[in-house]
Amino acid sequence: MLYKEFKVGEKEFKLRMVASSIVALEKQLGGQNPLNILMGIESGQLPPVSAVLQILHAALQKFHHGMTYEKVLELYDEYVELGNSYTDLIPILIDVFKVSGFLPKTLNEEEDQPQPNPLQ
């Protein structure tokens, strides 16, 4: 799958970052690689909510062009009102990084991908 599905209530979104959204995101993060934001989790540091929402905004751009940052803030509020939390977004964004080429896929994920038929 070339995107991560993200559902908020009855709304479904496809999340994936492409080069243009990654470059724009890096500029918003002051030149920092977006992956560094999430890697702090391993040392017990949660990323700022604003950075997480900027990553979400960047991930929405490929398939949801009209999604503004203000709409992402509203989407996040709805997500939380439906019983989810800020920390529930973290694994979703990690999956976005995987489908966007930041992190290697695990063997199980690679097995789920359609394999080319060498006989064709």
Coordinates of C-alpha atoms in Angstrom, one line a residue:
M1 CA 0.0 0.0 0.0
L2 CA 1.4 3.4 -1.0
Y3 CA -0.4 5.3 1.7
K4 CA -1.6 4.9 5.3
E5 CA -5.3 5.0 5.9
F6 CA -6.5 7.4 8.6
K7 CA -10.1 7.5 9.8
V8 CA -11.7 10.2 11.9
G9 CA -15.4 9.5 12.5
E10 CA -16.9 8.7 9.1
K11 CA -14.1 10.5 7.2
E12 CA -11.4 8.5 5.6
F13 CA -8.0 10.0 4.6
K14 CA -5.0 8.7 2.7
L15 CA -1.7 9.7 4.2
R16 CA 1.6 9.8 2.4
M17 CA 4.4 12.3 2.1
V18 CA 6.1 13.0 -1.2
A19 CA 9.2 15.1 -2.0
S20 CA 7.4 18.4 -2.3
S21 CA 5.5 18.0 1.0
I22 CA 8.7 16.7 2.8
V23 CA 10.7 19.8 1.7
A24 CA 7.9 22.2 2.7
L25 CA 7.7 20.4 6.1
E26 CA 11.4 20.6 6.7
K27 CA 11.2 24.4 6.1
Q28 CA 8.3 24.7 8.6
L29 CA 10.4 22.7 11.1
G30 CA 13.4 25.1 10.7
G31 CA 15.4 22.8 8.5
Q32 CA 15.0 19.8 10.8
N33 CA 14.4 16.4 9.3
P34 CA 10.8 15.4 10.2
L35 CA 11.9 11.9 11.2
N36 CA 14.1 13.4 14.0
I37 CA 10.9 14.8 15.5
L38 CA 9.5 11.3 16.0
M39 CA 12.8 9.6 16.9
G40 CA 12.9 11.5 20.2
I41 CA 10.2 9.2 21.3
E42 CA 12.8 6.4 21.7
S43 CA 14.5 8.5 24.4
G44 CA 11.2 9.3 26.2
Q45 CA 10.6 12.7 24.6
L46 CA 7.2 13.3 23.1
P47 CA 7.3 15.7 20.1
P48 CA 5.5 19.0 20.3
V49 CA 1.8 18.8 19.3
S50 CA 2.4 21.5 16.7
A51 CA 5.1 19.4 15.0
V52 CA 2.9 16.3 15.0
L53 CA 0.1 18.3 13.4
Q54 CA 2.5 19.8 10.8
I55 CA 3.6 16.3 9.9
L56 CA -0.1 15.2 9.6
H57 CA -0.8 18.3 7.4
A58 CA 2.2 17.4 5.1
A59 CA 1.0 13.7 4.9
L60 CA -2.5 14.9 3.8
Q61 CA -1.3 17.0 0.9
K62 CA -0.8 14.2 -1.8
F63 CA -4.4 13.0 -1.7
H64 CA -6.2 15.9 0.0
H65 CA -4.9 19.0 -1.7
G66 CA -7.3 21.5 -0.2
M67 CA -6.5 20.5 3.4
T68 CA -5.2 23.6 5.1
Y69 CA -3.4 23.7 8.4
E70 CA -6.5 25.2 10.0
K71 CA -8.6 22.3 8.7
V72 CA -6.0 19.9 10.2
L73 CA -6.4 21.6 13.6
E74 CA -10.2 21.1 13.3
L75 CA -9.6 17.5 12.3
Y76 CA -7.4 16.9 15.3
D77 CA -10.0 18.4 17.6
E78 CA -12.6 16.1 16.1
Y79 CA -10.2 13.1 16.5
V80 CA -9.8 13.9 20.2
E81 CA -13.5 14.5 20.7
L82 CA -14.1 11.0 19.3
G83 CA -12.0 9.6 22.2
N84 CA -8.6 9.4 20.6
S85 CA -5.5 11.1 22.0
Y86 CA -2.4 12.9 20.8
T87 CA -0.3 9.8 21.5
D88 CA -2.7 7.7 19.3
L89 CA -1.4 9.7 16.3
I90 CA 2.2 8.7 16.8
P91 CA 2.0 5.1 15.5
I92 CA -0.1 6.4 12.6
L93 CA 2.6 8.9 11.7
I94 CA 5.3 6.2 12.0
D95 CA 3.4 4.2 9.4
V96 CA 3.3 7.3 7.2
F97 CA 7.1 7.6 7.5
K98 CA 7.3 3.9 6.4
V99 CA 5.1 4.3 3.3
S100 CA 6.9 7.6 2.5
G101 CA 10.3 6.0 2.3
F102 CA 11.8 7.3 5.6
L103 CA 11.9 3.9 7.4
P104 CA 12.5 0.4 6.0
K105 CA 9.5 -1.8 5.8
T106 CA 9.5 -5.0 7.9
L107 CA 9.5 -8.4 6.2
N108 CA 5.8 -8.8 6.9
E109 CA 4.9 -5.5 5.3
E110 CA 7.1 -6.4 2.2
E111 CA 5.2 -9.7 1.9
D112 CA 1.9 -7.8 1.8
Q113 CA 3.1 -5.9 -1.3
P114 CA 2.3 -7.3 -4.7
Q115 CA 5.4 -9.0 -6.1
P116 CA 6.2 -8.6 -9.8
N117 CA 5.7 -11.8 -11.8
P118 CA 9.0 -12.7 -13.3
L119 CA 7.3 -14.7 -16.1
Q120 CA 5.6 -11.6 -17.6

